[in-house]
Coordinates of C-alpha atoms and ligand atoms in Angstrom, one line a residue:
M79 CA 103.5 86.2 97.9
S80 CA 104.2 89.5 96.1
N81 CA 103.7 90.7 92.7
K82 CA 105.5 87.9 90.9
V83 CA 104.8 85.2 88.4
V84 CA 104.9 81.7 89.7
S85 CA 106.8 79.4 87.3
D86 CA 105.2 76.4 85.9
N87 CA 107.6 74.0 87.7
A88 CA 106.9 75.6 91.0
V89 CA 103.3 74.5 90.9
S90 CA 103.8 71.3 89.1
I91 CA 104.9 69.1 92.0
M92 CA 103.0 71.0 94.7
S93 CA 100.5 68.2 95.2
Y94 CA 103.2 65.9 96.7
S95 CA 104.1 65.7 100.4
D96 CA 107.1 67.8 101.4
E97 CA 109.3 64.6 101.7
T98 CA 108.3 63.2 98.4
K99 CA 108.7 66.6 96.8
R100 CA 112.3 66.7 98.2
F101 CA 112.9 63.3 96.7
L102 CA 111.7 64.4 93.3
E103 CA 113.5 67.7 93.5
S104 CA 116.8 66.0 94.4
A105 CA 116.9 64.7 90.9
G106 CA 115.3 67.9 89.4
A107 CA 112.2 65.8 88.5
S108 CA 108.8 67.6 88.1
E109 CA 105.5 66.7 86.6
G110 CA 105.8 65.5 83.0
C111 CA 109.4 64.5 83.3
M112 CA 110.4 61.0 82.1
V113 CA 112.2 59.3 85.0
T114 CA 113.7 55.9 86.0
L115 CA 112.8 55.0 89.6
E116 CA 114.6 52.3 91.5
T117 CA 113.1 51.0 94.6
D118 CA 112.9 47.6 96.5
G119 CA 115.1 46.0 93.8
Q120 CA 112.6 47.0 91.0
T121 CA 113.2 49.6 88.2
Y122 CA 110.3 51.6 86.7
S123 CA 110.3 54.0 83.8
G124 CA 107.5 56.5 83.3
K125 CA 106.3 60.1 83.4
V126 CA 105.8 61.8 86.8
M127 CA 102.1 62.6 87.3
P128 CA 100.4 64.8 89.8
H129 CA 100.0 63.1 93.2
H130 CA 96.6 61.4 93.6
E131 CA 94.6 62.7 96.5
F132 CA 93.8 59.2 97.7
S133 CA 97.4 58.0 97.5
A134 CA 99.6 57.9 100.6
P135 CA 102.2 60.7 101.0
D136 CA 105.2 58.5 100.1
I137 CA 103.7 57.3 96.7
V138 CA 105.0 58.7 93.5
I139 CA 102.6 58.4 90.5
L140 CA 104.2 57.4 87.2
K141 CA 102.4 57.0 83.8
M142 CA 103.9 53.9 82.3
K143 CA 104.4 53.3 78.5
S144 CA 101.2 51.2 78.5
G145 CA 99.3 54.4 79.5
Y146 CA 98.4 53.1 83.0
N147 CA 99.3 55.1 86.0
V148 CA 101.1 53.2 88.8
G149 CA 101.7 54.4 92.4
I150 CA 105.2 53.5 93.6
R151 CA 106.2 53.7 97.3
V152 CA 109.5 55.5 97.8
G153 CA 111.8 55.4 100.8
P154 CA 115.3 56.3 101.9
D155 CA 116.9 53.8 99.5
S156 CA 114.9 54.8 96.4
K157 CA 116.8 56.4 93.5
I158 CA 115.4 58.5 90.7
T159 CA 117.0 59.8 87.5
V160 CA 115.4 62.1 84.9
T161 CA 115.7 60.8 81.4
D162 CA 113.7 63.4 79.5
R163 CA 112.1 66.8 80.3
P164 CA 108.8 68.2 79.1
V165 CA 108.9 71.1 76.7
D166 CA 108.9 74.5 78.4
H167 CA 105.4 76.0 78.4
E168 CA 106.4 79.6 79.0
R169 CA 105.0 81.8 76.2
K170 CA 105.9 85.3 75.4
E171 CA 103.4 88.2 75.5
M172 CA 102.8 89.3 71.9
V173 CA 102.9 93.0 70.9
T174 CA 100.3 93.9 68.2
E175 CA 99.9 97.2 66.4
E176 CA 97.3 99.5 68.0
K177 CA 94.3 100.7 65.8
K178 CA 93.5 104.4 66.0
G179 CA 90.2 105.3 67.5
L180 CA 89.6 102.2 69.5
P181 CA 89.6 102.2 73.3
T182 CA 92.4 100.5 75.2
I183 CA 91.7 97.5 77.4
V184 CA 94.4 96.2 79.6
L185 CA 94.2 92.5 80.6
I186 CA 95.9 91.7 83.9
G187 CA 96.3 87.9 84.2
T188 CA 96.2 86.3 87.6
G189 CA 95.7 82.6 86.8
G190 CA 92.9 80.2 87.3
T191 CA 91.1 77.9 84.9
I192 CA 90.6 80.8 82.4
A193 CA 94.4 81.0 82.0
S194 CA 95.0 77.2 82.2
Y195 CA 95.5 74.5 79.7
V196 CA 95.3 70.8 80.3
D197 CA 98.6 69.0 79.9
Y198 CA 97.5 65.9 78.0
R199 CA 100.8 64.1 78.8
T200 CA 99.9 64.1 82.5
G201 CA 96.2 65.1 82.6
A202 CA 97.1 68.0 85.0
V203 CA 95.7 71.5 84.6
H204 CA 98.4 74.1 84.5
P205 CA 98.2 77.9 84.8
A206 CA 99.4 79.2 81.5
L207 CA 101.9 82.1 81.5
S208 CA 100.7 84.2 78.7
T209 CA 97.6 86.4 78.7
S210 CA 98.2 86.9 74.9
D211 CA 97.4 83.2 74.5
M212 CA 93.9 83.9 75.8
I213 CA 93.4 86.9 73.5
N214 CA 94.8 85.2 70.4
A215 CA 92.0 82.6 70.8
I216 CA 89.5 85.4 70.2
P217 CA 90.7 87.5 67.2
E218 CA 87.3 89.4 67.2
I219 CA 88.2 91.0 70.5
R220 CA 90.8 93.2 68.6
E221 CA 87.9 94.6 66.5
V222 CA 86.4 96.3 69.6
A223 CA 89.5 97.5 71.5
N224 CA 93.3 97.7 71.5
I225 CA 94.3 95.0 73.9
R226 CA 97.4 95.1 76.0
A227 CA 98.0 92.0 78.1
K228 CA 100.2 91.3 81.0
V229 CA 100.6 88.6 83.7
L230 CA 100.7 89.7 87.3
F231 CA 100.3 86.2 88.8
S232 CA 99.8 82.8 87.5
I233 CA 98.1 81.1 90.4
F234 CA 94.9 79.3 91.3
S235 CA 92.7 81.6 93.2
E236 CA 92.6 79.5 96.4
N237 CA 96.3 80.7 96.7
M238 CA 95.3 84.3 96.4
D239 CA 96.3 86.2 99.5
V240 CA 95.8 89.8 100.8
C241 CA 99.1 90.8 99.3
N242 CA 97.9 89.7 95.9
W243 CA 94.8 91.8 96.3
Q244 CA 97.0 94.8 97.2
A245 CA 99.4 94.2 94.2
L246 CA 96.5 93.9 91.9
A247 CA 94.7 97.1 93.1
D248 CA 98.0 99.0 92.6
C249 CA 98.5 97.5 89.2
V250 CA 94.9 98.4 88.1
A251 CA 95.3 102.0 89.3
E252 CA 98.6 102.3 87.5
E253 CA 97.1 101.0 84.2
I254 CA 94.1 103.4 84.4
N255 CA 96.4 106.3 85.3
N256 CA 98.5 105.4 82.3
G257 CA 95.6 105.6 79.9
A258 CA 93.7 102.3 80.1
D259 CA 90.0 102.8 79.3
A260 CA 89.1 99.6 81.1
V261 CA 90.8 96.7 82.9
I262 CA 89.9 93.1 82.6
I263 CA 91.2 90.6 85.1
P264 CA 91.1 86.9 84.3
H265 CA 91.0 85.2 87.7
G266 CA 90.3 81.7 89.2
T267 CA 86.7 81.4 90.0
D268 CA 87.0 80.0 93.6
T269 CA 87.8 83.2 95.3
M270 CA 86.9 85.7 92.6
G271 CA 84.2 87.2 94.8
Y272 CA 86.7 88.0 97.5
T273 CA 89.1 89.7 95.1
A274 CA 86.2 91.6 93.5
A275 CA 85.1 92.9 96.9
A276 CA 88.7 93.8 97.9
L277 CA 89.2 95.8 94.6
S278 CA 85.8 97.4 95.1
F279 CA 86.8 98.9 98.5
M280 CA 90.5 99.5 97.6
L281 CA 89.7 101.3 94.4
G282 CA 86.7 103.3 95.7
D283 CA 85.4 105.6 93.0
V284 CA 87.5 104.1 90.3
P285 CA 86.8 106.1 87.1
K286 CA 86.8 103.2 84.6
P287 CA 85.3 99.7 84.4
V288 CA 87.4 97.0 86.2
V289 CA 86.0 93.6 85.3
L290 CA 87.0 90.2 86.8
V291 CA 86.3 87.2 84.7
G292 CA 86.8 83.5 85.0
A293 CA 86.0 80.2 83.3
Q294 CA 84.7 77.0 84.6
R295 CA 86.3 75.0 81.8
S296 CA 89.8 75.6 80.5
S297 CA 90.4 77.2 77.2
D298 CA 91.4 74.0 75.3
R299 CA 88.1 72.2 76.0
P300 CA 85.3 72.4 73.5
S301 CA 82.9 73.4 76.2
S302 CA 85.2 76.2 77.5
D303 CA 83.5 79.4 78.6
A304 CA 86.8 81.4 78.6
S305 CA 86.5 83.1 75.2
T306 CA 82.8 83.9 75.4
N307 CA 83.2 85.3 78.9
L308 CA 86.1 87.5 77.8
M309 CA 84.3 88.7 74.7
A310 CA 81.3 89.7 76.9
C311 CA 83.7 91.7 79.1
A312 CA 85.1 93.5 76.1
K313 CA 81.6 94.4 75.0
F314 CA 80.6 95.7 78.4
C315 CA 83.8 97.7 78.8
T316 CA 83.5 99.4 75.4
Q317 CA 79.7 99.9 75.2
A318 CA 78.3 100.4 78.7
K319 CA 80.5 103.3 79.8
R320 CA 80.0 102.3 83.4
A321 CA 82.7 102.7 86.0
G322 CA 83.2 100.3 89.0
V323 CA 84.3 96.8 89.8
Y324 CA 82.3 94.0 88.2
V325 CA 82.4 90.3 87.6
I326 CA 81.2 88.9 84.3
M327 CA 80.3 85.2 83.8
H328 CA 77.8 83.1 81.9
D329 CA 74.2 83.7 83.0
T330 CA 72.8 80.5 81.6
G331 CA 74.0 77.0 80.7
G332 CA 74.2 78.0 77.0
D333 CA 76.4 80.6 75.3
D334 CA 73.7 83.2 74.9
S335 CA 73.7 85.4 78.0
F336 CA 76.2 86.9 80.3
A337 CA 75.6 88.6 83.6
V338 CA 77.5 91.6 84.9
H339 CA 77.6 91.5 88.7
N340 CA 78.5 94.2 91.1
G341 CA 81.9 93.1 92.6
T342 CA 80.5 93.2 96.2
R343 CA 77.4 91.2 95.6
V344 CA 78.6 88.2 93.7
R345 CA 79.1 84.6 94.8
K346 CA 80.1 81.3 93.2
M347 CA 77.0 79.2 93.8
H348 CA 77.9 76.0 91.9
T349 CA 81.1 73.9 91.7
S350 CA 81.0 73.3 88.0
R351 CA 78.2 74.9 86.1
R352 CA 79.1 77.7 83.7
D353 CA 76.4 79.9 85.2
A354 CA 77.8 79.4 88.7
F355 CA 77.9 83.1 89.6
H356 CA 74.9 84.8 91.0
S357 CA 74.2 88.3 92.4
I358 CA 72.9 87.9 95.9
N359 CA 70.3 90.3 97.4
A360 CA 70.7 92.3 94.2
T361 CA 69.9 92.0 90.5
P362 CA 72.9 91.8 88.1
V363 CA 74.0 95.3 87.0
A364 CA 73.6 94.4 83.3
H365 CA 73.3 91.6 80.8
V366 CA 75.3 91.0 77.6
D367 CA 73.7 88.9 75.0
A368 CA 75.4 86.5 72.5
A369 CA 75.6 89.2 69.9
G370 CA 77.3 91.5 72.4
K371 CA 74.4 93.8 73.0
V372 CA 74.5 95.3 76.5
E373 CA 71.4 95.9 78.5
I374 CA 71.8 97.9 81.7
I375 CA 69.6 96.8 84.5
T376 CA 70.8 98.9 87.5
E377 CA 72.1 102.4 87.0
C378 CA 75.7 102.8 88.1
R379 CA 78.5 105.5 87.9
P380 CA 79.4 106.6 84.4
V381 CA 83.0 106.5 83.4
S382 CA 85.1 109.7 83.9
D383 CA 88.5 111.1 83.3
G384 CA 89.5 111.1 87.0
K385 CA 92.5 109.4 88.5
A386 CA 92.4 106.0 90.1
V387 CA 93.5 105.8 93.7
A388 CA 94.3 102.5 95.4
R389 CA 93.9 102.5 99.2
T390 CA 95.2 99.1 99.9
A391 CA 95.9 98.9 103.6
M392 CA 94.2 95.9 105.2
E393 CA 94.0 94.8 108.9
K394 CA 95.6 91.3 109.3
D395 CA 93.7 90.2 112.4
V396 CA 90.2 89.7 111.1
V397 CA 88.4 86.3 111.0
L398 CA 85.3 85.1 109.3
L399 CA 83.4 82.4 111.3
Q400 CA 80.5 80.3 110.3
F401 CA 78.3 79.6 113.3
F402 CA 77.3 75.9 113.6
P403 CA 75.4 73.9 116.3
G404 CA 78.1 72.5 118.6
M405 CA 80.4 75.5 118.1
D406 CA 82.6 75.2 121.2
P407 CA 83.1 78.5 123.1
E408 CA 86.3 77.1 124.6
V409 CA 87.7 76.8 121.1
F410 CA 86.2 79.8 119.4
G411 CA 86.0 82.2 122.3
P412 CA 89.8 82.9 122.3
I413 CA 89.7 83.3 118.5
I414 CA 87.1 86.0 118.9
T415 CA 88.7 87.8 121.8
G416 CA 92.1 87.6 120.1
A417 CA 91.0 89.4 116.8
K418 CA 90.6 93.0 115.9
G419 CA 87.6 92.2 113.8
V420 CA 85.2 89.3 113.6
V421 CA 82.6 88.6 111.0
I422 CA 80.1 85.9 111.9
A423 CA 77.9 84.2 109.4
G424 CA 75.1 83.5 111.9
S425 CA 72.1 81.3 111.5
G426 CA 68.8 82.7 110.2
L427 CA 68.3 86.4 111.0
G428 CA 71.8 86.5 112.6
H429 CA 72.1 84.2 115.6
V430 CA 74.7 82.1 117.4
N431 CA 74.2 79.8 120.4
S432 CA 73.8 81.9 123.6
N433 CA 76.9 80.2 125.0
M434 CA 79.1 82.2 122.6
I435 CA 77.7 85.6 123.7
P436 CA 80.0 86.1 126.7
A437 CA 83.1 85.8 124.6
I438 CA 81.7 88.1 122.0
A439 CA 80.8 90.7 124.7
D440 CA 84.3 90.5 126.1
A441 CA 85.8 91.0 122.7
V442 CA 83.7 94.1 122.0
R443 CA 84.6 95.5 125.4
N444 CA 88.2 95.2 124.4
G445 CA 87.8 97.0 121.1
T446 CA 87.1 94.2 118.7
V447 CA 84.5 95.0 116.0
V448 CA 82.0 92.1 115.7
V449 CA 79.8 92.1 112.6
M450 CA 76.8 89.8 112.1
T451 CA 75.9 88.5 108.6
S452 CA 73.6 85.5 107.7
Q453 CA 74.6 82.1 106.4
C454 CA 71.2 82.2 104.6
L455 CA 72.9 84.6 102.2
N456 CA 69.5 85.8 100.9
G457 CA 67.7 88.4 103.0
R458 CA 68.9 90.8 105.6
V459 CA 70.1 90.3 109.2
N460 CA 67.6 91.4 111.8
M461 CA 68.7 90.9 115.4
N462 CA 65.7 92.6 116.9
V463 CA 63.3 89.7 116.4
Y464 CA 64.5 87.1 118.9
N465 CA 66.0 87.3 122.3
T466 CA 69.3 85.8 121.1
G467 CA 69.5 88.6 118.5
R468 CA 68.8 91.3 121.1
D469 CA 71.4 89.8 123.4
L470 CA 73.9 90.1 120.6
I471 CA 73.0 93.7 120.0
N472 CA 73.4 94.3 123.7
A473 CA 76.8 92.6 123.5
G474 CA 77.8 95.3 120.9
V475 CA 77.5 93.2 117.7
I476 CA 76.6 95.3 114.6
S477 CA 74.5 94.2 111.7
V478 CA 75.4 95.0 108.1
M479 CA 71.9 94.4 106.6
D480 CA 72.1 92.1 103.5
M481 CA 75.9 92.1 103.0
L482 CA 77.5 88.8 102.0
P483 CA 79.6 87.3 104.8
E484 CA 82.8 87.3 102.6
T485 CA 82.2 90.9 101.5
A486 CA 81.8 91.9 105.1
Y487 CA 85.1 90.1 105.9
V488 CA 86.9 91.9 103.2
K489 CA 85.3 95.3 104.1
L490 CA 86.1 94.9 107.8
K491 CA 89.8 94.3 107.0
W492 CA 89.8 97.4 104.9
A493 CA 87.7 99.5 107.3
L494 CA 89.9 98.7 110.3
A495 CA 93.1 99.6 108.4
N496 CA 91.7 102.8 107.0
T497 CA 90.1 104.4 110.0
A498 CA 91.4 105.8 113.3
D499 CA 89.5 103.6 115.7
A500 CA 86.9 100.9 116.2
E501 CA 83.9 103.3 116.3
E502 CA 84.8 104.9 113.0
A503 CA 85.3 101.4 111.5
K504 CA 81.8 100.4 112.7
R505 CA 80.4 103.5 111.0
V506 CA 82.2 102.6 107.8
M507 CA 80.9 99.1 108.0
Q508 CA 77.3 100.4 108.3
T509 CA 77.7 102.8 105.4
P510 CA 77.2 101.5 101.8
L511 CA 80.4 102.3 99.8
A512 CA 80.3 100.1 96.8
G513 CA 76.7 98.8 96.5
E514 CA 77.5 96.1 99.1
M515 CA 74.5 96.5 101.3
S516 CA 70.9 97.8 101.2
D517 CA 67.7 97.7 103.1
R518 CA 65.7 97.0 100.1
R519 CA 64.3 93.6 99.3
E520 CA 64.3 92.4 95.7
F521 CA 61.4 90.3 94.5
Ligands
LIG187 N1 90.4 76.4 91.9 C1 91.0 77.1 90.8 C2 90.8 78.6 91.0 O1 89.9 79.1 91.6 C3 90.5 76.7 89.5 C4 89.0 77.0 89.3 C5 88.7 78.1 88.4 O2 89.5 78.9 88.0 O3 87.5 78.1 88.0 O4 91.7 79.3 90.5

């Protein structure tokens, strides 16, 4: 998908099977619509709810007047009529007067829980369409910076694709070159680490801070971390004067500490905790406390007045494979030999079953770049210790020290598209560009 806002309705019946979706769309029905449904000689009236994951594909879920949800099987003879529509949730971006002397932060909305609200009619979580809504919930943010807000996408981050990374990198560069002192990117948390890594490589020596931020609870819940995380971003952007791509999220279960992670080192390590994000094989770059005081832990590039350049080319044929006992060379061999780049999250120090090595050696002979990382995440790859590792080295597999598998995947796509040949791409993979790898161990 390109640089375009997804409408609320487009996502609202996405959970239904294609056929049931067609049935609902034939009457213009979407989530939250009041409908009358006739099937098998019975008539039901209720609000269309999101499809339940345990329901069969031909079941439509309606919330009845009693408040109970019922699943109704629909078929070729079923009829549906919309009797009432939900209020449109689209909100306009607000323009507020700029205060002299304050830095400018541009917020580029992409979606996710941080930009979502719960629709209490249906219980479904929707991506909101206005980044201003998020800002207006934190009036104090306007005390530290002039905020300009825009929405680039309104999607959950599992739906982010390479073209979204590219559009986002271009948009960030454009905003910085138009005078932004910092860019904050509200983003879904699921794949935020991938986007942070992609921006880190695409934007290279970006002269200003570019901070991705998410929330584990949507803004309208009392326990939401959306406002506090955003405020921590604003404090970091205005006080730290550090350039680069970062992720800022809660550092503890409370509301008293926020970690600033390097965009190439960060991973979501918990499905629901507010302090789900951790720096792996590195310490966070900085902490922000509840009062907004920034403590720098790792030195990084100072901000400058340079131009931002987005190098967004990405190789399409790159795969990220997790090794597992029972991995079938018949199934995975052709995937490896058919790709231009392969990142393997190997076991332990960087291993796969020996039966996979012939396919890997074939692929390397044909010009595929094969990169080893470790599914242990913590610690570095060392293929010199065991025979399997040495066989992998002899097959031409390269190691990228302590780089995260997903960062290696993103970097390999970028390296292959921005170099002349496989040898140069290998050199780029083994050269730290954005703090993504090191030989050092942190204790
Ligand atoms: N899965 C969604 C996403 O990553 C919602 C989770 C979240 O934003 O934290 O966008």
